[in-house]
Amino acid sequence: MKLQRLITLLALCSAAFVATLPAQEAPQALPSQAEMWKMIQAQQKQIEALSAMVQANQTEVSTARTELVSAKNEAANAKAEASNAVAQLKQTQQQIEATSLAVEEMGDSAFNMPAWYTNTSVGGYGELHANFNNGADNEIDFHRFVLFFNHEYNDWISLFTEFELEHSLAGDGQNGEVELEQAFIRMAWTQEFNTDAGVFLMPVGILNETHEPNTFYGVERNRIESNILPSTWWEGGVKGTYRTESGFAFDGTISSGLDVPTTGNSAYRIRSGRQKVSEATNDEVAIAGRVKYTGIAGLELAASVFYQDDLAQTSKDDFSGLLTTTHAVYQHGGFALRALYSRWDLSGDIDNSDAEEQYGYYIEPSYRWSVSEKYGDVGVYARYSNYEFYRWGDIQENEIYEVGINYWPTDNVVFKADYQYTGDADEFQRADAGDNDIDSIFNLGVGYQF
């Protein structure tokens, strides 16, 4: 309103000034009062239009300011929310780090699954055998299913176990057994010296400690490392091992011992004396030792002894037993040669002197070559075995001639086939075993390790 009044006053002053001008400077006639009024009204309308425009602009400016303030508030709120989110994220990260640290500190706890999983390994092996006997019934058997569970407590203490199911079924009236073959604590005192305490495999022969099916030729294990060396043979006690940089290794054991029967068909049969650390009689301690040399690439030489003062612990008879065994393994390229000799000397109260000496040996040359990178390797072998052991009340004299083939599609899987001539083996010519007279055996097998 003040602006309108000012504009009107200026218009009237202009009109009065014009009216006072001399006649020579305004030759034309001045507008009349009515015309002046019209001009004033027109100017008034223009002033009102300009005033409306100013008010509209002021309204838009006010709205823009309000929106700007609102936007600033929203930005401030968003910044605060982002700051809160960052703070929460940092808090969560701190909680996770604290939890991880607590888990690491609880590494030995039974409830710490990540530490248990990281330090524990699982393995095993298995083998299926099919035996086609010339002179007796044929047979198929899933002979062994084995699992290993090993655990590292720290960088020098470890647990090793081996759990086995034999012949698929175990229990009353079944052919099989469930056995714990290994369960010992190993303590590596130095890089050269370690001790094992618990149930362990005896350090004798070639197959007793390493008998996964992909590591040897033949479907069945050789007869010397079954009847003379009673593989698989384990005892409970303490074992020490010392290794030198030159390739020598020395093993010594103090352990439970055998309990060989003195009556019945299994009298003086060494294999029947295994107690398998199952509520075993422990009246007599046994000691064993081995020297092994692997200082030349591809060559292994070893000799072992085992002694027990009373080999028949639960019998009134008292006789000692001394086992000596030696073996050689040589490999050069695809060619390999294995040879083993083992002997028991029994002394004391023995009813039959034929049982005092039981021995055996075998020699096995072989050759292995690659089929292709994809399809793996093939190997062929021949084995001659000669052994004498006591069973069924008499000495059993045996000669076995054997040839066979192994196929490894990959290193840890093997398919096997072999033929054995057993016509000169008393073990397979027994009148007391259903008049069996097995002159030869053809075997097929498949095995694996993981």
Short mmCIF file of C-alpha atoms in Angstrom, two decimals:
data_model
loop_
_atom_site.label_atom_id
_atom_site.label_comp_id
_atom_site.label_asym_id
_atom_site.label_seq_id
_atom_site.Cartn_x
_atom_site.Cartn_y
_atom_site.Cartn_z
CA MET A 1 0.00 0.00 0.00
CA LYS A 2 2.84 2.42 0.78
CA LEU A 3 4.31 1.74 -2.63
CA GLN A 4 1.02 2.45 -4.38
CA ARG A 5 0.69 5.80 -2.59
CA LEU A 6 4.21 6.78 -3.54
CA ILE A 7 3.63 6.00 -7.18
CA THR A 8 0.36 8.04 -7.21
CA LEU A 9 2.08 11.03 -5.63
CA LEU A 10 4.86 10.93 -8.24
CA ALA A 11 2.28 10.87 -11.02
CA LEU A 12 0.45 13.97 -9.71
CA CYS A 13 3.71 15.89 -9.30
CA SER A 14 4.66 15.05 -12.86
CA ALA A 15 1.31 16.33 -14.11
CA ALA A 16 1.65 19.59 -12.19
CA PHE A 17 5.17 20.09 -13.51
CA VAL A 18 4.01 19.60 -17.05
CA ALA A 19 1.22 22.16 -16.52
CA THR A 20 3.74 24.83 -15.57
CA LEU A 21 5.89 24.45 -18.64
CA PRO A 22 5.96 27.51 -21.03
CA ALA A 23 3.79 27.45 -24.08
CA GLN A 24 6.72 27.37 -26.55
CA GLU A 25 8.06 24.15 -25.02
CA ALA A 26 4.57 22.47 -25.20
CA PRO A 27 3.03 23.45 -28.46
CA GLN A 28 0.56 20.59 -28.21
CA ALA A 29 -2.50 20.79 -25.98
CA LEU A 30 -2.22 19.20 -22.55
CA PRO A 31 -4.42 16.16 -21.71
CA SER A 32 -7.61 16.89 -20.01
CA GLN A 33 -8.36 15.99 -16.44
CA ALA A 34 -10.37 12.97 -17.59
CA GLU A 35 -7.50 11.79 -19.75
CA MET A 36 -5.10 12.32 -16.89
CA TRP A 37 -7.35 10.21 -14.68
CA LYS A 38 -7.35 7.43 -17.26
CA MET A 39 -3.60 7.57 -17.42
CA ILE A 40 -3.38 7.41 -13.65
CA GLN A 41 -5.76 4.42 -13.57
CA ALA A 42 -3.67 2.65 -16.27
CA GLN A 43 -0.53 3.27 -14.28
CA GLN A 44 -2.34 2.04 -11.17
CA LYS A 45 -3.14 -1.24 -12.93
CA GLN A 46 0.48 -1.61 -13.98
CA ILE A 47 1.55 -0.92 -10.41
CA GLU A 48 -0.90 -3.56 -9.12
CA ALA A 49 0.39 -6.11 -11.69
CA LEU A 50 3.97 -5.37 -10.67
CA SER A 51 2.98 -5.67 -7.02
CA ALA A 52 1.35 -9.07 -7.69
CA MET A 53 4.49 -10.26 -9.45
CA VAL A 54 6.63 -9.12 -6.51
CA GLN A 55 4.35 -10.95 -4.06
CA ALA A 56 4.50 -14.13 -6.21
CA ASN A 57 8.28 -13.96 -6.33
CA GLN A 58 8.40 -13.45 -2.56
CA THR A 59 6.14 -16.51 -2.11
CA GLU A 60 8.39 -18.64 -4.35
CA VAL A 61 11.48 -17.44 -2.49
CA SER A 62 9.85 -18.29 0.84
CA THR A 63 8.86 -21.76 -0.46
CA ALA A 64 12.37 -22.34 -1.79
CA ARG A 65 13.84 -21.34 1.55
CA THR A 66 11.47 -23.73 3.34
CA GLU A 67 12.40 -26.57 0.99
CA LEU A 68 16.10 -25.78 1.42
CA VAL A 69 15.75 -25.93 5.20
CA SER A 70 13.84 -29.22 4.88
CA ALA A 71 16.53 -30.66 2.60
CA LYS A 72 19.23 -29.60 5.03
CA ASN A 73 17.34 -31.30 7.85
CA GLU A 74 16.93 -34.47 5.82
CA ALA A 75 20.63 -34.44 4.93
CA ALA A 76 21.50 -33.99 8.59
CA ASN A 77 19.23 -36.91 9.53
CA ALA A 78 20.75 -39.12 6.81
CA LYS A 79 24.24 -38.22 7.99
CA ALA A 80 23.28 -39.11 11.55
CA GLU A 81 21.79 -42.43 10.41
CA ALA A 82 24.93 -43.22 8.40
CA SER A 83 27.08 -42.36 11.40
CA ASN A 84 24.96 -44.69 13.56
CA ALA A 85 25.26 -47.47 10.94
CA VAL A 86 29.03 -47.07 10.82
CA ALA A 87 29.19 -47.18 14.60
CA GLN A 88 27.05 -50.34 14.68
CA LEU A 89 29.22 -51.94 11.97
CA LYS A 90 32.38 -51.17 13.93
CA GLN A 91 30.78 -52.61 17.05
CA THR A 92 29.80 -55.77 15.15
CA GLN A 93 33.32 -56.13 13.76
CA GLN A 94 34.75 -55.73 17.24
CA GLN A 95 32.38 -58.42 18.51
CA ILE A 96 33.40 -60.77 15.67
CA GLU A 97 37.09 -60.16 16.34
CA ALA A 98 36.57 -60.75 20.04
CA THR A 99 34.69 -63.99 19.32
CA SER A 100 37.42 -65.19 16.91
CA LEU A 101 40.07 -64.44 19.48
CA ALA A 102 38.13 -66.34 22.12
CA VAL A 103 37.74 -69.31 19.75
CA GLU A 104 41.47 -69.34 19.04
CA GLU A 105 42.24 -69.18 22.74
CA MET A 106 39.90 -72.15 23.25
CA GLY A 107 41.77 -74.21 20.65
CA ASP A 108 42.11 -77.24 22.96
CA SER A 109 38.46 -77.21 24.01
CA ALA A 110 36.29 -80.17 23.04
CA PHE A 111 33.61 -77.73 21.99
CA ASN A 112 35.82 -75.92 19.51
CA MET A 113 34.76 -77.50 16.23
CA PRO A 114 36.91 -75.33 13.90
CA ALA A 115 40.11 -76.22 15.80
CA TRP A 116 39.11 -79.91 15.92
CA TYR A 117 38.39 -79.96 12.19
CA THR A 118 41.58 -78.14 11.28
CA ASN A 119 43.87 -80.47 13.25
CA THR A 120 42.15 -83.80 12.55
CA SER A 121 42.53 -85.96 9.44
CA VAL A 122 40.52 -88.96 8.24
CA GLY A 123 41.71 -91.72 5.92
CA GLY A 124 41.27 -95.39 5.27
CA TYR A 125 41.35 -98.29 2.85
CA GLY A 126 39.32 -101.33 1.81
CA GLU A 127 39.53 -104.41 -0.38
CA LEU A 128 37.16 -106.92 -1.98
CA HIS A 129 38.45 -110.42 -2.82
CA ALA A 130 37.04 -113.16 -5.05
CA ASN A 131 38.76 -116.57 -4.71
CA PHE A 132 38.18 -119.30 -7.30
CA ASN A 133 39.57 -122.50 -5.78
CA ASN A 134 40.37 -125.57 -7.85
CA GLY A 135 39.29 -128.27 -5.42
CA ALA A 136 37.05 -126.30 -3.01
CA ASP A 137 34.15 -123.88 -2.97
CA ASN A 138 34.66 -120.46 -4.50
CA GLU A 139 34.33 -117.43 -2.24
CA ILE A 140 33.82 -113.68 -2.39
CA ASP A 141 34.53 -111.49 0.62
CA PHE A 142 34.84 -107.81 1.44
CA HIS A 143 37.92 -108.64 3.45
CA ARG A 144 38.71 -105.31 5.08
CA PHE A 145 37.12 -101.92 5.65
CA VAL A 146 39.45 -99.61 7.55
CA LEU A 147 39.25 -96.03 8.81
CA PHE A 148 42.07 -93.84 10.17
CA PHE A 149 41.44 -90.95 12.56
CA ASN A 150 44.51 -88.86 13.35
CA HIS A 151 44.75 -85.67 15.37
CA GLU A 152 47.53 -83.12 16.01
CA TYR A 153 47.39 -81.60 19.47
CA ASN A 154 50.32 -79.30 18.77
CA ASP A 155 53.53 -79.28 16.73
CA TRP A 156 55.04 -82.28 18.56
CA ILE A 157 52.20 -84.39 20.00
CA SER A 158 49.81 -86.37 17.76
CA LEU A 159 47.25 -89.16 17.98
CA PHE A 160 47.09 -92.02 15.43
CA THR A 161 44.26 -94.57 15.27
CA GLU A 162 43.13 -97.36 12.95
CA PHE A 163 39.68 -98.95 13.15
CA GLU A 164 38.91 -102.07 11.08
CA LEU A 165 35.92 -104.22 10.16
CA GLU A 166 36.86 -107.61 8.68
CA HIS A 167 34.63 -109.79 6.49
CA SER A 168 31.73 -107.30 6.38
CA LEU A 169 29.85 -108.60 9.44
CA ALA A 170 30.85 -108.90 13.09
CA GLY A 171 29.11 -110.37 16.09
CA ASP A 172 27.97 -113.72 17.45
CA GLY A 173 27.90 -116.34 14.73
CA GLN A 174 29.42 -114.00 12.11
CA ASN A 175 32.70 -114.43 10.25
CA GLY A 176 34.05 -110.96 10.85
CA GLU A 177 35.59 -108.91 13.62
CA VAL A 178 35.70 -105.27 14.62
CA GLU A 179 39.25 -104.43 15.64
CA LEU A 180 41.23 -101.49 16.95
CA GLU A 181 44.61 -102.01 15.30
CA GLN A 182 46.28 -98.74 16.26
CA ALA A 183 45.69 -96.11 18.92
CA PHE A 184 48.82 -94.39 20.14
CA ILE A 185 50.19 -91.01 21.13
CA ARG A 186 53.30 -89.94 19.24
CA MET A 187 55.63 -87.41 20.83
CA ALA A 188 58.33 -85.98 18.54
CA TRP A 189 60.94 -84.93 21.10
CA THR A 190 63.39 -83.88 18.38
CA GLN A 191 63.54 -84.13 14.59
CA GLU A 192 65.44 -87.39 15.02
CA PHE A 193 63.71 -89.02 18.00
CA ASN A 194 60.07 -89.80 18.76
CA THR A 195 58.13 -92.16 21.02
CA ASP A 196 54.80 -93.95 20.56
CA ALA A 197 52.69 -95.00 23.55
CA GLY A 198 49.54 -97.09 23.15
CA VAL A 199 48.55 -99.75 20.63
CA PHE A 200 50.90 -99.86 17.63
CA LEU A 201 51.99 -102.14 14.79
CA MET A 202 55.08 -104.21 15.46
CA PRO A 203 58.19 -103.15 13.50
CA VAL A 204 58.70 -106.43 11.60
CA GLY A 205 58.64 -107.38 7.92
CA ILE A 206 57.43 -105.37 4.93
CA LEU A 207 53.63 -105.54 5.08
CA ASN A 208 52.94 -105.34 8.80
CA GLU A 209 53.26 -101.54 8.94
CA THR A 210 52.35 -100.76 5.31
CA HIS A 211 49.59 -103.02 3.98
CA GLU A 212 47.16 -100.81 2.06
CA PRO A 213 46.05 -102.83 -1.03
CA ASN A 214 47.49 -100.37 -3.54
CA THR A 215 50.99 -100.77 -2.05
CA PHE A 216 51.62 -104.47 -2.83
CA TYR A 217 51.07 -107.08 -5.54
CA GLY A 218 48.60 -109.93 -5.25
CA VAL A 219 44.99 -110.06 -4.11
CA GLU A 220 45.83 -111.83 -0.84
CA ARG A 221 48.83 -110.95 1.31
CA ASN A 222 51.78 -113.29 0.93
CA ARG A 223 51.70 -116.41 3.12
CA ILE A 224 55.03 -115.81 4.87
CA GLU A 225 53.79 -112.48 6.27
CA SER A 226 50.69 -114.27 7.44
CA ASN A 227 51.83 -117.58 8.93
CA ILE A 228 55.40 -116.83 10.02
CA LEU A 229 55.03 -113.09 10.61
CA PRO A 230 51.45 -112.95 11.94
CA SER A 231 50.45 -109.79 10.07
CA THR A 232 48.60 -107.71 10.87
CA TRP A 233 50.29 -107.85 14.30
CA TRP A 234 49.87 -105.17 16.94
CA GLU A 235 50.66 -104.92 20.63
CA GLY A 236 50.26 -102.43 23.46
CA GLY A 237 53.24 -100.70 25.00
CA VAL A 238 55.95 -98.15 24.26
CA LYS A 239 58.03 -97.72 21.11
CA GLY A 240 60.98 -95.45 20.43
CA THR A 241 62.40 -94.47 17.03
CA TYR A 242 65.68 -92.71 16.26
CA ARG A 243 66.64 -91.62 12.73
CA THR A 244 69.98 -90.40 11.41
CA GLU A 245 70.72 -88.12 8.48
CA SER A 246 72.66 -90.94 6.81
CA GLY A 247 69.47 -92.99 6.34
CA PHE A 248 69.53 -95.32 9.34
CA ALA A 249 66.53 -95.76 11.61
CA PHE A 250 66.47 -97.67 14.91
CA ASP A 251 63.23 -98.91 16.54
CA GLY A 252 62.80 -100.48 19.96
CA THR A 253 59.63 -101.69 21.70
CA ILE A 254 58.57 -102.92 25.12
CA SER A 255 55.09 -104.37 24.80
CA SER A 256 52.53 -106.99 25.54
CA GLY A 257 53.22 -110.38 23.99
CA LEU A 258 51.78 -113.46 22.34
CA ASP A 259 49.91 -116.30 24.03
CA VAL A 260 50.49 -119.27 21.71
CA PRO A 261 48.22 -122.28 22.34
CA THR A 262 49.82 -125.65 23.13
CA THR A 263 46.85 -127.94 22.41
CA GLY A 264 44.36 -128.48 19.60
CA ASN A 265 44.70 -127.91 15.86
CA SER A 266 46.33 -124.51 16.47
CA ALA A 267 48.97 -125.77 18.92
CA TYR A 268 52.28 -123.92 18.44
CA ARG A 269 50.81 -121.91 15.59
CA ILE A 270 52.31 -118.43 16.01
CA ARG A 271 49.41 -116.59 14.34
CA SER A 272 46.94 -118.08 16.83
CA GLY A 273 48.91 -116.48 19.67
CA ARG A 274 47.89 -112.90 18.84
CA GLN A 275 45.86 -111.42 21.70
CA LYS A 276 45.12 -108.12 19.91
CA VAL A 277 45.34 -106.19 23.21
CA SER A 278 41.84 -107.35 24.15
CA GLU A 279 41.92 -108.06 27.90
CA ALA A 280 45.24 -109.69 27.01
CA THR A 281 47.26 -111.79 29.44
CA ASN A 282 50.30 -109.71 30.33
CA ASP A 283 52.41 -111.96 32.58
CA GLU A 284 55.38 -111.80 30.21
CA VAL A 285 56.74 -108.68 28.60
CA ALA A 286 58.03 -108.82 25.03
CA ILE A 287 60.85 -106.80 23.50
CA ALA A 288 61.55 -106.06 19.85
CA GLY A 289 64.02 -104.06 17.82
CA ARG A 290 64.68 -103.14 14.22
CA VAL A 291 67.44 -101.53 12.17
CA LYS A 292 66.43 -100.07 8.80
CA TYR A 293 68.54 -98.37 6.14
CA THR A 294 67.12 -96.14 3.38
CA GLY A 295 70.15 -94.00 2.62
CA ILE A 296 70.29 -95.01 -1.05
CA ALA A 297 67.46 -93.93 -3.33
CA GLY A 298 65.19 -96.85 -4.17
CA LEU A 299 66.74 -99.22 -1.61
CA GLU A 300 65.42 -100.39 1.77
CA LEU A 301 67.25 -102.89 3.96
CA ALA A 302 65.96 -103.97 7.37
CA ALA A 303 66.42 -106.57 10.09
CA SER A 304 64.18 -107.17 13.13
CA VAL A 305 64.17 -109.33 16.27
CA PHE A 306 61.40 -110.16 18.73
CA TYR A 307 61.85 -112.06 21.98
CA GLN A 308 59.42 -113.30 24.61
CA ASP A 309 60.55 -115.48 27.51
CA ASP A 310 57.24 -117.33 27.84
CA LEU A 311 55.34 -117.56 24.57
CA ALA A 312 52.47 -119.57 26.10
CA GLN A 313 51.47 -117.35 28.99
CA THR A 314 48.24 -119.12 30.00
CA SER A 315 49.57 -122.67 29.56
CA LYS A 316 51.43 -124.78 32.11
CA ASP A 317 54.04 -125.30 29.42
CA ASP A 318 56.84 -122.79 29.46
CA PHE A 319 58.78 -122.07 26.27
CA SER A 320 60.45 -119.00 24.86
CA GLY A 321 60.24 -117.61 21.36
CA LEU A 322 62.79 -115.72 19.27
CA LEU A 323 61.81 -114.19 15.93
CA THR A 324 64.42 -112.97 13.46
CA THR A 325 63.53 -111.46 10.14
CA THR A 326 65.25 -109.52 7.40
CA HIS A 327 64.12 -108.03 4.11
CA ALA A 328 65.23 -106.01 1.11
CA VAL A 329 63.21 -103.79 -1.21
CA TYR A 330 64.80 -102.34 -4.33
CA GLN A 331 63.22 -100.19 -7.03
CA HIS A 332 64.78 -98.69 -10.13
CA GLY A 333 62.45 -97.10 -12.66
CA GLY A 334 59.61 -99.55 -13.28
CA PHE A 335 61.54 -102.57 -11.99
CA ALA A 336 61.20 -103.63 -8.35
CA LEU A 337 62.37 -106.54 -6.25
CA ARG A 338 61.20 -107.68 -2.82
CA ALA A 339 62.76 -110.43 -0.75
CA LEU A 340 62.05 -111.47 2.84
CA TYR A 341 63.23 -114.16 5.24
CA SER A 342 61.67 -114.84 8.64
CA ARG A 343 62.28 -117.50 11.31
CA TRP A 344 60.94 -118.52 14.72
CA ASP A 345 63.01 -120.54 17.21
CA LEU A 346 61.01 -121.99 20.10
CA SER A 347 62.76 -123.46 23.13
CA GLY A 348 61.42 -125.12 26.27
CA ASP A 349 58.48 -127.38 27.08
CA ILE A 350 57.40 -128.33 23.55
CA ASP A 351 55.68 -131.66 22.93
CA ASN A 352 56.67 -131.91 19.26
CA SER A 353 60.17 -130.93 18.18
CA ASP A 354 58.89 -130.15 14.67
CA ALA A 355 57.35 -127.00 16.11
CA GLU A 356 60.69 -125.67 17.37
CA GLU A 357 61.72 -124.21 14.01
CA GLN A 358 59.25 -122.40 11.78
CA TYR A 359 60.49 -120.27 8.92
CA GLY A 360 59.69 -118.89 5.48
CA TYR A 361 60.99 -116.72 2.68
CA TYR A 362 59.84 -115.30 -0.62
CA ILE A 363 61.26 -113.43 -3.57
CA GLU A 364 59.14 -111.19 -5.78
CA PRO A 365 60.35 -109.37 -8.93
CA SER A 366 57.92 -106.99 -10.63
CA TYR A 367 57.70 -104.39 -13.37
CA ARG A 368 55.34 -101.41 -13.59
CA TRP A 369 54.75 -99.02 -16.48
CA SER A 370 52.45 -96.19 -17.42
CA VAL A 371 49.53 -96.78 -19.80
CA SER A 372 48.83 -93.06 -20.16
CA GLU A 373 48.50 -89.98 -18.00
CA LYS A 374 44.73 -90.48 -17.93
CA TYR A 375 44.46 -94.26 -17.58
CA GLY A 376 47.21 -94.89 -15.04
CA ASP A 377 49.70 -97.75 -14.63
CA VAL A 378 49.93 -101.51 -15.06
CA GLY A 379 52.28 -103.84 -13.21
CA VAL A 380 53.09 -107.54 -13.44
CA TYR A 381 54.89 -109.72 -10.91
CA ALA A 382 56.00 -113.23 -10.04
CA ARG A 383 56.51 -114.62 -6.55
CA TYR A 384 58.07 -117.78 -5.18
CA SER A 385 57.25 -118.63 -1.54
CA ASN A 386 58.68 -121.40 0.63
CA TYR A 387 57.64 -121.76 4.27
CA GLU A 388 57.13 -124.24 7.08
CA PHE A 389 54.85 -123.69 10.06
CA TYR A 390 53.23 -125.90 12.66
CA ARG A 391 49.47 -126.57 12.62
CA TRP A 392 47.01 -129.45 12.84
CA GLY A 393 49.51 -131.44 14.90
CA ASP A 394 52.22 -131.50 12.27
CA ILE A 395 54.67 -129.35 10.36
CA GLN A 396 53.20 -127.86 7.17
CA GLU A 397 55.68 -127.69 4.30
CA ASN A 398 54.70 -125.34 1.52
CA GLU A 399 55.86 -124.10 -1.86
CA ILE A 400 53.70 -121.64 -3.81
CA TYR A 401 54.32 -120.29 -7.32
CA GLU A 402 52.40 -117.15 -8.16
CA VAL A 403 52.02 -114.69 -11.06
CA GLY A 404 49.67 -111.74 -11.36
CA ILE A 405 48.85 -108.28 -12.60
CA ASN A 406 47.87 -104.99 -10.94
CA TYR A 407 46.12 -102.08 -12.65
CA TRP A 408 46.20 -98.63 -11.02
CA PRO A 409 43.80 -96.23 -12.83
CA THR A 410 45.01 -93.75 -10.21
CA ASP A 411 47.62 -94.22 -7.49
CA ASN A 412 45.12 -94.92 -4.71
CA VAL A 413 42.84 -97.36 -6.56
CA VAL A 414 43.94 -100.82 -7.76
CA PHE A 415 42.41 -103.79 -9.57
CA LYS A 416 44.19 -107.12 -9.16
CA ALA A 417 44.30 -110.61 -10.65
CA ASP A 418 46.65 -113.47 -9.80
CA TYR A 419 47.13 -117.21 -10.20
CA GLN A 420 48.69 -119.42 -7.52
CA TYR A 421 49.86 -122.98 -7.92
CA THR A 422 49.38 -124.64 -4.51
CA GLY A 423 49.81 -128.31 -5.39
CA ASP A 424 53.04 -128.45 -3.34
CA ALA A 425 51.59 -126.65 -0.32
CA ASP A 426 50.48 -128.81 2.64
CA GLU A 427 48.42 -125.87 3.89
CA PHE A 428 46.02 -126.42 0.98
CA GLN A 429 46.12 -130.26 1.01
CA ARG A 430 44.35 -131.06 4.28
CA ALA A 431 42.36 -134.20 4.83
CA ASP A 432 41.03 -132.78 8.11
CA ALA A 433 39.43 -129.81 6.37
CA GLY A 434 36.63 -131.48 4.46
CA ASP A 435 38.99 -133.40 2.16
CA ASN A 436 39.99 -130.16 0.48
CA ASP A 437 42.70 -130.60 -2.11
CA ILE A 438 43.30 -127.19 -3.62
CA ASP A 439 45.82 -127.47 -6.43
CA SER A 440 45.46 -123.89 -7.67
CA ILE A 441 43.68 -120.63 -6.93
CA PHE A 442 42.64 -117.80 -9.23
CA ASN A 443 42.01 -114.54 -7.40
CA LEU A 444 40.39 -111.23 -8.38
CA GLY A 445 40.33 -108.12 -6.24
CA VAL A 446 39.76 -104.40 -6.03
CA GLY A 447 41.20 -102.07 -3.41
CA TYR A 448 41.39 -98.40 -2.54
CA GLN A 449 43.04 -95.97 -0.16
CA PHE A 450 42.21 -92.37 0.76
#
